[in-house]
PDB file of C-alpha atoms in Angstrom:
ATOM      1  CA  ARG A   1     -26.357 -21.042  20.724  1.00 42.00           C
ATOM      2  CA  ILE A   2     -26.951 -20.396  16.711  1.00 48.00           C
ATOM      3  CA  CYS A   3     -29.364 -17.662  16.007  1.00 48.00           C
ATOM      4  CA  THR A   4     -32.924 -18.513  14.818  1.00 49.00           C
ATOM      5  CA  ASP A   5     -34.982 -16.324  14.806  1.00 49.00           C
ATOM      6  CA  ALA A   6     -35.317 -13.496  11.718  1.00 51.00           C
ATOM      7  CA  THR A   7     -35.611 -10.474  14.053  1.00 49.00           C
ATOM      8  CA  GLU A   8     -32.646 -11.065  16.788  1.00 53.00           C
ATOM      9  CA  GLU A   9     -30.126 -11.630  13.293  1.00 57.00           C
ATOM     10  CA  GLU A  10     -30.620  -8.815  11.711  1.00 65.00           C
ATOM     11  CA  SER A  11     -29.439  -6.778  15.440  1.00 80.00           C
ATOM     12  CA  ARG A  12     -26.715  -9.021  15.533  1.00 89.00           C
ATOM     13  CA  THR A  13     -23.182  -8.014  14.864  1.00 93.00           C
ATOM     14  CA  ARG A  14     -20.311 -10.389  16.388  1.00 93.00           C
ATOM     15  CA  LEU A  15     -19.938 -13.621  14.608  1.00 94.00           C
ATOM     16  CA  VAL A  16     -17.414 -16.054  15.572  1.00 94.00           C
ATOM     17  CA  ILE A  17     -15.733 -17.664  13.091  1.00 95.00           C
ATOM     18  CA  ARG A  18     -14.589 -21.728  13.341  1.00 95.00           C
ATOM     19  CA  ASN A  19     -12.095 -23.798  11.336  1.00 94.00           C
ATOM     20  CA  VAL A  20      -9.920 -20.989  10.773  1.00 95.00           C
ATOM     21  CA  PRO A  21      -6.561 -22.471   9.453  1.00 95.00           C
ATOM     22  CA  PHE A  22      -3.940 -22.889  11.769  1.00 94.00           C
ATOM     23  CA  GLU A  23      -1.378 -21.028   9.335  1.00 95.00           C
ATOM     24  CA  THR A  24      -3.480 -17.824   9.829  1.00 94.00           C
ATOM     25  CA  ASN A  25      -2.467 -15.075  11.606  1.00 94.00           C
ATOM     26  CA  ARG A  26      -4.475 -12.065  13.207  1.00 94.00           C
ATOM     27  CA  LYS A  27      -3.637  -9.845   9.869  1.00 96.00           C
ATOM     28  CA  GLU A  28      -5.080 -11.492   7.431  1.00 96.00           C
ATOM     29  CA  LEU A  29      -8.471 -12.723   9.833  1.00 96.00           C
ATOM     30  CA  ARG A  30      -8.628  -8.677   9.879  1.00 96.00           C
ATOM     31  CA  ASP A  31      -8.285  -7.619   6.228  1.00 96.00           C
ATOM     32  CA  LEU A  32     -10.385 -10.688   4.927  1.00 96.00           C
ATOM     33  CA  PHE A  33     -13.369  -8.697   7.493  1.00 96.00           C
ATOM     34  CA  SER A  34     -12.188  -5.425   7.086  1.00 96.00           C
ATOM     35  CA  ALA A  35     -13.196  -5.161   3.410  1.00 95.00           C
ATOM     36  CA  TYR A  36     -17.003  -5.417   4.616  1.00 96.00           C
ATOM     37  CA  GLY A  37     -17.479  -3.376   7.453  1.00 95.00           C
ATOM     38  CA  GLU A  38     -15.488  -2.189  10.140  1.00 96.00           C
ATOM     39  CA  LEU A  39     -14.527  -4.273  12.757  1.00 95.00           C
ATOM     40  CA  THR A  40     -14.267  -3.006  16.294  1.00 95.00           C
ATOM     41  CA  SER A  41     -12.440  -5.990  17.365  1.00 94.00           C
ATOM     42  CA  LEU A  42     -10.587  -9.416  16.398  1.00 95.00           C
ATOM     43  CA  ARG A  43     -10.137 -12.157  19.206  1.00 93.00           C
ATOM     44  CA  VAL A  44      -8.332 -14.838  18.646  1.00 93.00           C
ATOM     45  CA  PRO A  45      -8.081 -16.822  21.927  1.00 93.00           C
ATOM     46  CA  LYS A  46      -4.340 -18.220  22.007  1.00 91.00           C
ATOM     47  CA  LYS A  47      -3.172 -21.867  23.217  1.00 90.00           C
ATOM     48  CA  PHE A  48      -0.734 -21.885  26.202  1.00 91.00           C
ATOM     49  CA  ASP A  49       2.068 -22.374  23.522  1.00 92.00           C
ATOM     50  CA  GLY A  50       0.843 -19.226  21.959  1.00 88.00           C
ATOM     51  CA  SER A  51      -0.954 -20.957  18.980  1.00 90.00           C
ATOM     52  CA  HIS A  52      -4.382 -20.075  18.254  1.00 91.00           C
ATOM     53  CA  ARG A  53      -7.416 -22.523  18.924  1.00 92.00           C
ATOM     54  CA  GLY A  54      -8.928 -22.495  15.317  1.00 93.00           C
ATOM     55  CA  PHE A  55     -11.802 -19.709  15.985  1.00 93.00           C
ATOM     56  CA  ALA A  56     -11.883 -16.566  16.224  1.00 94.00           C
ATOM     57  CA  PHE A  57     -14.711 -13.563  16.943  1.00 94.00           C
ATOM     58  CA  ALA A  58     -15.228 -10.852  14.620  1.00 95.00           C
ATOM     59  CA  ASP A  59     -17.239  -7.013  16.093  1.00 94.00           C
ATOM     60  CA  PHE A  60     -18.786  -4.945  13.617  1.00 96.00           C
ATOM     61  CA  VAL A  61     -19.680  -1.516  13.465  1.00 95.00           C
ATOM     62  CA  THR A  62     -22.696  -2.442  12.592  1.00 95.00           C
ATOM     63  CA  ALA A  63     -25.496  -5.640  11.887  1.00 95.00           C
ATOM     64  CA  GLN A  64     -25.417  -4.302   8.507  1.00 96.00           C
ATOM     65  CA  GLU A  65     -22.058  -4.946   8.183  1.00 96.00           C
ATOM     66  CA  ALA A  66     -21.962  -7.692   9.898  1.00 96.00           C
ATOM     67  CA  SER A  67     -24.330  -9.768   7.743  1.00 96.00           C
ATOM     68  CA  ALA A  68     -22.288  -8.348   4.686  1.00 96.00           C
ATOM     69  CA  ALA A  69     -19.740 -10.382   6.013  1.00 96.00           C
ATOM     70  CA  LYS A  70     -21.036 -13.690   7.082  1.00 96.00           C
ATOM     71  CA  ALA A  71     -22.937 -13.791   3.500  1.00 96.00           C
ATOM     72  CA  ALA A  72     -19.970 -13.145   1.657  1.00 95.00           C
ATOM     73  CA  LEU A  73     -17.793 -15.156   3.269  1.00 95.00           C
ATOM     74  CA  GLU A  74     -19.882 -18.086   4.574  1.00 90.00           C
ATOM     75  CA  GLY A  75     -18.830 -20.432   1.423  1.00 82.00           C
ATOM     76  CA  THR A  76     -15.034 -19.127   1.483  1.00 91.00           C
ATOM     77  CA  HIS A  77     -11.440 -21.574   1.928  1.00 94.00           C
ATOM     78  CA  LEU A  78      -8.856 -20.206   3.437  1.00 94.00           C
ATOM     79  CA  TYR A  79      -5.445 -22.546   3.205  1.00 94.00           C
ATOM     80  CA  GLY A  80      -7.810 -25.225   2.670  1.00 93.00           C
ATOM     81  CA  ARG A  81      -9.707 -24.858   4.984  1.00 94.00           C
ATOM     82  CA  HIS A  82     -13.294 -24.031   4.829  1.00 94.00           C
ATOM     83  CA  LEU A  83     -14.752 -20.951   6.761  1.00 95.00           C
ATOM     84  CA  VAL A  84     -17.796 -22.000   8.838  1.00 94.00           C
ATOM     85  CA  LEU A  85     -19.261 -18.426  10.044  1.00 95.00           C
ATOM     86  CA  GLU A  86     -21.738 -18.471  13.303  1.00 94.00           C
ATOM     87  CA  TRP A  87     -23.698 -15.783  15.036  1.00 94.00           C
ATOM     88  CA  ALA A  88     -22.165 -15.506  19.040  1.00 88.00           C
ATOM     89  CA  GLU A  89     -23.716 -15.735  21.308  1.00 80.00           C
ATOM     90  CA  GLU A  90     -23.769 -12.376  23.759  1.00 69.00           C
ATOM     91  CA  GLU A  91     -21.322 -12.294  26.221  1.00 63.00           C
ATOM     92  CA  GLN A  92     -21.919 -13.012  29.749  1.00 55.00           C
ATOM     93  CA  SER A  93     -21.813 -10.599  32.467  1.00 57.00           C
ATOM     94  CA  MET A  94     -18.883 -10.523  34.390  1.00 61.00           C
ATOM     95  CA  GLU A  95     -21.065 -11.160  37.337  1.00 69.00           C
ATOM     96  CA  SER A  96     -22.286 -14.681  35.944  1.00 67.00           C
ATOM     97  CA  ILE A  97     -18.731 -15.525  34.989  1.00 65.00           C
ATOM     98  CA  ARG A  98     -17.346 -14.427  38.725  1.00 72.00           C
ATOM     99  CA  ARG A  99     -20.147 -16.391  39.857  1.00 77.00           C
ATOM    100  CA  LYS A 100     -19.528 -19.589  37.842  1.00 75.00           C
ATOM    101  CA  THR A 101     -15.864 -19.699  38.296  1.00 75.00           C
ATOM    102  CA  ALA A 102     -16.274 -19.483  42.160  1.00 79.00           C
ATOM    103  CA  ARG A 103     -18.497 -22.408  42.366  1.00 79.00           C
ATOM    104  CA  TYR A 104     -16.259 -24.508  40.407  1.00 76.00           C
ATOM    105  CA  PHE A 105     -13.261 -23.194  42.429  1.00 76.00           C
ATOM    106  CA  SER A 106     -15.179 -24.409  45.627  1.00 79.00           C
ATOM    107  CA  LYS A 107     -15.848 -27.689  44.487  1.00 75.00           C
ATOM    108  CA  LEU A 108     -12.432 -28.048  44.022  1.00 69.00           C
ATOM    109  CA  SER A 109     -11.541 -26.774  47.567  1.00 73.00           C
ATOM    110  CA  GLU A 110     -13.900 -29.421  49.292  1.00 72.00           C
ATOM    111  CA  GLY A 111     -12.035 -32.427  47.902  1.00 68.00           C
ATOM    112  CA  GLY A 112     -14.354 -32.337  45.138  1.00 63.00           C
ATOM    113  CA  SER A 113     -12.966 -33.720  41.539  1.00 61.00           C
ATOM    114  CA  ALA A 114     -13.980 -31.059  38.914  1.00 58.00           C
ATOM    115  CA  PRO A 115     -17.694 -31.100  37.674  1.00 55.00           C
ATOM    116  CA  LYS A 116     -18.553 -33.073  34.099  1.00 56.00           C
ATOM    117  CA  ARG A 117     -18.821 -30.476  30.964  1.00 53.00           C
ATOM    118  CA  GLN A 118     -22.555 -30.898  31.162  1.00 49.00           C
ATOM    119  CA  LYS A 119     -22.880 -30.327  34.751  1.00 56.00           C
ATOM    120  CA  ILE A 120     -20.955 -27.065  34.098  1.00 55.00           C
ATOM    121  CA  GLU A 121     -23.243 -26.402  31.227  1.00 58.00           C
ATOM    122  CA  ASP A 122     -26.666 -27.094  33.577  1.00 58.00           C
ATOM    123  CA  ASP A 123     -24.984 -24.536  35.801  1.00 59.00           C
ATOM    124  CA  LEU A 124     -24.818 -21.736  33.872  1.00 57.00           C
ATOM    125  CA  ALA A 125     -28.532 -22.714  32.130  1.00 59.00           C
ATOM    126  CA  ASP A 126     -29.056 -21.958  36.249  1.00 59.00           C
ATOM    127  CA  SER A 127     -27.439 -18.988  36.404  1.00 55.00           C
ATOM    128  CA  ALA A 128     -28.763 -17.339  33.493  1.00 53.00           C
ATOM    129  CA  GLU A 129     -32.355 -18.108  34.419  1.00 54.00           C
ATOM    130  CA  HIS A 130     -31.424 -16.215  37.900  1.00 51.00           C
ATOM    131  CA  GLU A 131     -29.581 -13.340  36.201  1.00 50.00           C
ATOM    132  CA  GLU A 132     -32.949 -13.454  33.893  1.00 50.00           C
ATOM    133  CA  ALA A 133     -34.988 -13.257  37.020  1.00 49.00           C
ATOM    134  CA  PHE A 134     -33.163  -9.375  38.294  1.00 47.00           C
ATOM    135  CA  VAL A 135     -33.594  -7.753  35.243  1.00 44.00           C
TER     136      VAL A 135
END
């Protein structure tokens, strides 16, 4: 989900960085983004073979630092690839992740096949609505 509400955007501190070149390492990304503010974390998801998956998450201390980094680095080319920066969705609660995983594996253990991607996304939307009802 991409943030479109200006007030919501002002409170965001997490960026998703897409189209990260595979030649780039974590230190280079940290150096690039820390020039615009203090990072609380930089996550670079990896594949099973140890290489990264081509995207990363940068968490800043303040929303102003995140906005400055996004504005300054949106058009940046790194190793010949255009970095795409977007506001990241807020992380799901651990409980919702557990419920989603339990549903998925219970379907598999009942002899069913893995659900289609759309079905998983529908389940996520349903669980998010269910969580909102209890908040």
